[in-house]
Amino acid sequence: QVQLQESGPGLVKPSETLSLTCTVSGGSISTYYWNWIRQPPGKGLEWIGYIYDSGSTNYNPSLKSRVTISVDTSKNQFSLKLRSVTAADTAVYYCARDFTMVLWGQGTLVTVSS
Amino acid sequence: ESVLTQSPGTLSLSPGERATLSCRASQSVSSTYLTWYQQKPGQAPRLLIYGASSRATGIPDRFSGSGSGTDFTLTISRLEPEDFAVYYCQQYGSSPPVTFGGGTKVEIK
């Protein structure tokens, strides 16, 4: 069955760039929308943005100036870059498929701290 | 911008009781694009309801969704011990494309 797995550094320094990758296994990345969602400790879910397999993107307006989502169809992966991070960006980051999100990664905690 | 407001923030109930969770949208949402998720500590959210009222695969029939326009409801007819969790509504299709409600925690009384 299709599975998603987030990967990347668990600790990022303030003002630096957070970089995460979501690997899609057991199926193709093509013809789906792929989302990044985050959840600060003890808080609710926040949608970050999505990418379609063609490379078209859409971002949460509150993060748009700092976010880039890209896709590598040859590796069946898509990635998140969040620039100029602060402690407020500390969260569990999830990847998920489509808008009715039946498929989620397990999530990865990213802490922003010096 | 479409904002989803969930109420109550916390619902304290006993096993066997009925839970009624509300999700109100600041702008009309197509029923097709309203979903509900359940999240337990340390886990990713799990899809419960899509299209406002359709149960996802494997979801027990004690979970039901209803509503239209700006008012949507998730009902758990008889709470089982495993149902105590946080529930989120989500819409897509408006601007921004995806938004989540703030969540309702269903806790054991």
Coordinates of C-alpha atoms in Angstrom, one line a residue:
Chain A
Q1 CA 0.0 0.0 0.0
V2 CA 1.1 3.6 -0.5
Q3 CA 3.0 5.1 2.4
L4 CA 4.5 8.5 3.1
Q5 CA 7.6 9.2 5.1
E6 CA 8.9 12.6 6.1
S7 CA 12.6 13.1 6.6
G8 CA 15.0 15.9 7.5
P9 CA 16.8 17.6 10.3
G10 CA 15.1 17.6 13.7
L11 CA 16.8 20.8 14.8
V12 CA 17.2 24.0 12.9
K13 CA 18.7 27.3 14.1
P14 CA 16.8 30.5 14.1
S15 CA 17.0 32.5 10.8
E16 CA 18.0 29.4 8.9
T17 CA 16.0 27.3 6.4
L18 CA 14.0 24.3 7.4
S19 CA 14.1 21.6 4.7
L20 CA 12.0 18.4 4.7
T21 CA 11.4 15.7 2.2
C22 CA 8.4 13.4 1.9
T23 CA 9.0 10.1 0.1
V24 CA 6.1 8.3 -1.5
S25 CA 6.5 4.5 -1.5
G26 CA 4.2 1.8 -2.9
G27 CA 2.7 4.1 -5.5
S28 CA 3.2 6.9 -8.0
I29 CA 3.5 10.6 -7.1
S30 CA 1.8 11.5 -10.3
T31 CA -1.8 12.8 -10.7
Y32 CA -2.2 13.8 -7.0
Y33 CA -2.0 16.9 -4.9
W34 CA 0.6 16.6 -2.1
N35 CA 0.4 18.7 1.0
W36 CA 2.5 19.9 3.9
I37 CA 0.7 20.5 7.2
R38 CA 2.2 21.3 10.5
Q39 CA 1.1 21.2 14.2
P40 CA 2.9 23.2 16.9
P41 CA 3.2 21.3 20.2
G42 CA -0.2 21.1 21.9
K43 CA -1.9 23.1 19.1
G44 CA -4.0 22.6 16.0
L45 CA -3.3 21.7 12.4
E46 CA -2.1 24.4 10.0
W47 CA -2.0 23.8 6.3
I48 CA 1.3 25.0 4.7
G49 CA 0.8 24.4 1.0
Y50 CA 0.4 21.9 -1.8
I51 CA 2.1 20.9 -5.0
Y52 CA 0.6 19.0 -7.9
D53 CA 2.8 16.6 -9.8
S54 CA 3.0 19.1 -12.7
G55 CA 4.8 21.4 -10.2
S56 CA 1.9 23.9 -9.7
T57 CA 1.8 25.1 -6.1
N58 CA -0.4 27.0 -3.7
Y59 CA 0.6 28.2 -0.3
N60 CA -1.0 29.4 2.9
P61 CA -1.0 33.2 2.6
S62 CA 0.4 33.5 6.2
L63 CA 3.5 31.6 5.1
K64 CA 3.7 32.3 1.4
S65 CA 6.7 34.7 1.6
R66 CA 8.8 32.0 3.3
V67 CA 7.7 28.7 1.7
T68 CA 8.7 26.8 -1.3
I69 CA 7.4 23.3 -2.1
S70 CA 9.0 21.3 -5.0
V71 CA 8.6 17.9 -6.5
D72 CA 11.0 15.3 -7.9
T73 CA 8.9 12.8 -9.8
S74 CA 12.0 10.7 -10.6
K75 CA 12.5 10.0 -6.9
N76 CA 8.8 10.0 -6.0
Q77 CA 9.5 12.8 -3.5
F78 CA 8.3 16.2 -2.7
S79 CA 10.0 18.8 -0.5
L80 CA 9.4 21.7 1.8
K81 CA 11.6 24.7 2.4
L82 CA 10.7 27.2 5.0
R83 CA 13.1 30.2 5.2
S84 CA 14.0 32.5 8.1
V85 CA 12.6 30.2 10.8
T86 CA 11.8 31.3 14.4
A87 CA 10.8 29.4 17.5
A88 CA 7.2 29.8 16.3
D89 CA 8.0 27.3 13.5
T90 CA 8.7 24.6 15.9
A91 CA 6.1 21.9 15.1
V92 CA 5.4 18.4 13.9
Y93 CA 5.4 18.5 10.1
Y94 CA 3.3 16.2 8.2
C95 CA 2.9 15.4 4.5
A96 CA -0.4 14.2 3.2
R97 CA -2.1 13.3 -0.1
D98 CA -4.9 15.2 -1.8
F99 CA -7.5 17.4 -0.1
T100 CA -9.5 14.5 1.5
M101 CA -6.4 13.4 3.4
V102 CA -6.8 9.7 3.8
L103 CA -3.0 9.3 3.5
W104 CA -0.6 10.9 6.0
G105 CA 3.0 10.5 6.9
Q106 CA 3.8 9.8 10.5
G107 CA 5.1 13.3 11.0
T108 CA 8.5 14.6 12.0
L109 CA 9.2 17.0 14.9
V110 CA 11.3 20.0 13.9
T111 CA 12.6 22.2 16.7
V112 CA 13.9 25.7 16.0
S113 CA 16.5 26.5 18.6
S114 CA 20.1 27.8 18.8
Chain B
E1 CA -10.5 33.9 3.8
S2 CA -12.6 30.9 5.0
V3 CA -12.3 30.4 8.7
L4 CA -13.6 27.3 10.5
T5 CA -14.7 27.6 14.1
Q6 CA -15.2 24.5 16.1
S7 CA -17.2 24.2 19.3
P8 CA -17.0 23.4 22.0
G9 CA -13.3 23.5 22.6
T10 CA -13.6 20.6 25.0
L11 CA -16.4 18.1 25.5
S12 CA -16.4 16.0 28.7
L13 CA -18.5 12.9 28.3
S14 CA -18.7 9.4 29.6
P15 CA -18.4 6.2 27.5
G16 CA -21.8 5.3 26.0
E17 CA -22.9 9.0 25.7
R18 CA -23.6 10.9 22.5
A19 CA -21.1 13.5 21.3
T20 CA -22.1 16.4 19.1
L21 CA -19.3 18.5 17.6
S22 CA -19.9 21.7 15.7
C23 CA -17.9 23.2 12.8
R24 CA -19.0 26.7 11.6
A25 CA -17.6 28.3 8.5
S26 CA -17.2 32.0 8.0
Q27 CA -18.2 31.5 4.3
S28 CA -20.4 28.9 2.7
V29 CA -18.6 25.7 2.1
S30 CA -19.7 23.1 -0.4
S31 CA -20.6 19.9 1.4
T32 CA -18.4 18.0 -1.0
Y33 CA -15.4 19.7 0.4
L34 CA -16.0 19.4 4.2
T35 CA -14.1 16.6 6.0
W36 CA -13.6 15.5 9.6
Y37 CA -10.5 13.9 11.2
Q38 CA -9.7 12.2 14.5
Q39 CA -6.3 12.6 16.1
K40 CA -4.9 10.7 19.0
P41 CA -1.8 11.8 20.9
G42 CA 1.4 11.1 19.0
Q43 CA -0.4 10.0 15.9
A44 CA -1.2 11.6 12.5
P45 CA -4.8 12.6 11.9
R46 CA -7.1 9.9 10.6
L47 CA -9.8 10.7 8.1
L48 CA -13.3 10.0 9.5
I49 CA -15.8 11.8 7.2
Y50 CA -15.6 13.3 3.8
G51 CA -18.2 15.1 1.7
A52 CA -19.7 16.2 5.0
S53 CA -21.5 12.9 5.6
S54 CA -19.7 10.0 4.0
R55 CA -17.7 7.7 6.3
A56 CA -14.2 6.8 5.2
T57 CA -13.2 3.2 4.8
G58 CA -13.2 1.3 8.1
I59 CA -14.9 4.0 10.1
P60 CA -17.6 2.6 12.4
D61 CA -21.2 3.7 11.8
R62 CA -21.4 5.3 15.2
F63 CA -19.7 8.2 13.5
S64 CA -21.9 10.4 11.3
G65 CA -21.6 13.8 9.7
S66 CA -24.2 16.3 8.6
G67 CA -24.7 19.9 7.6
S68 CA -24.5 22.3 4.8
G69 CA -23.6 25.8 4.0
T70 CA -21.8 27.2 7.0
D71 CA -22.9 24.7 9.7
F72 CA -21.6 21.2 10.0
T73 CA -21.8 18.6 12.7
L74 CA -20.0 15.4 13.6
T75 CA -21.9 13.1 15.8
I76 CA -20.6 10.1 17.7
S77 CA -23.7 8.1 18.7
R78 CA -22.3 6.1 21.6
L79 CA -18.8 6.9 22.7
E80 CA -16.4 4.0 22.9
P81 CA -13.1 4.3 25.0
E82 CA -11.1 4.6 21.8
D83 CA -13.1 7.6 20.6
F84 CA -11.6 10.0 23.2
A85 CA -9.4 12.1 21.0
V86 CA -9.3 15.5 19.3
Y87 CA -11.5 16.1 16.2
Y88 CA -10.8 18.6 13.4
C89 CA -13.0 19.8 10.6
Q90 CA -11.3 20.8 7.3
Q91 CA -12.5 22.5 4.2
Y92 CA -11.0 22.8 0.8
G93 CA -11.8 24.7 -2.3
S94 CA -12.2 28.1 -0.9
S95 CA -9.4 30.7 -0.3
P96 CA -7.0 29.6 1.0
P97 CA -7.4 26.2 -0.6
V98 CA -7.3 24.3 2.7
T99 CA -8.2 25.3 6.2
F100 CA -8.6 23.4 9.4
G101 CA -10.8 24.2 12.4
G102 CA -9.2 24.7 15.8
G103 CA -10.3 21.3 17.0
T104 CA -12.6 19.8 19.7
K105 CA -11.2 17.6 22.4
V106 CA -13.5 14.8 23.5
E107 CA -12.3 13.8 27.0
I108 CA -13.5 11.3 29.5
K109 CA -15.7 12.8 32.2

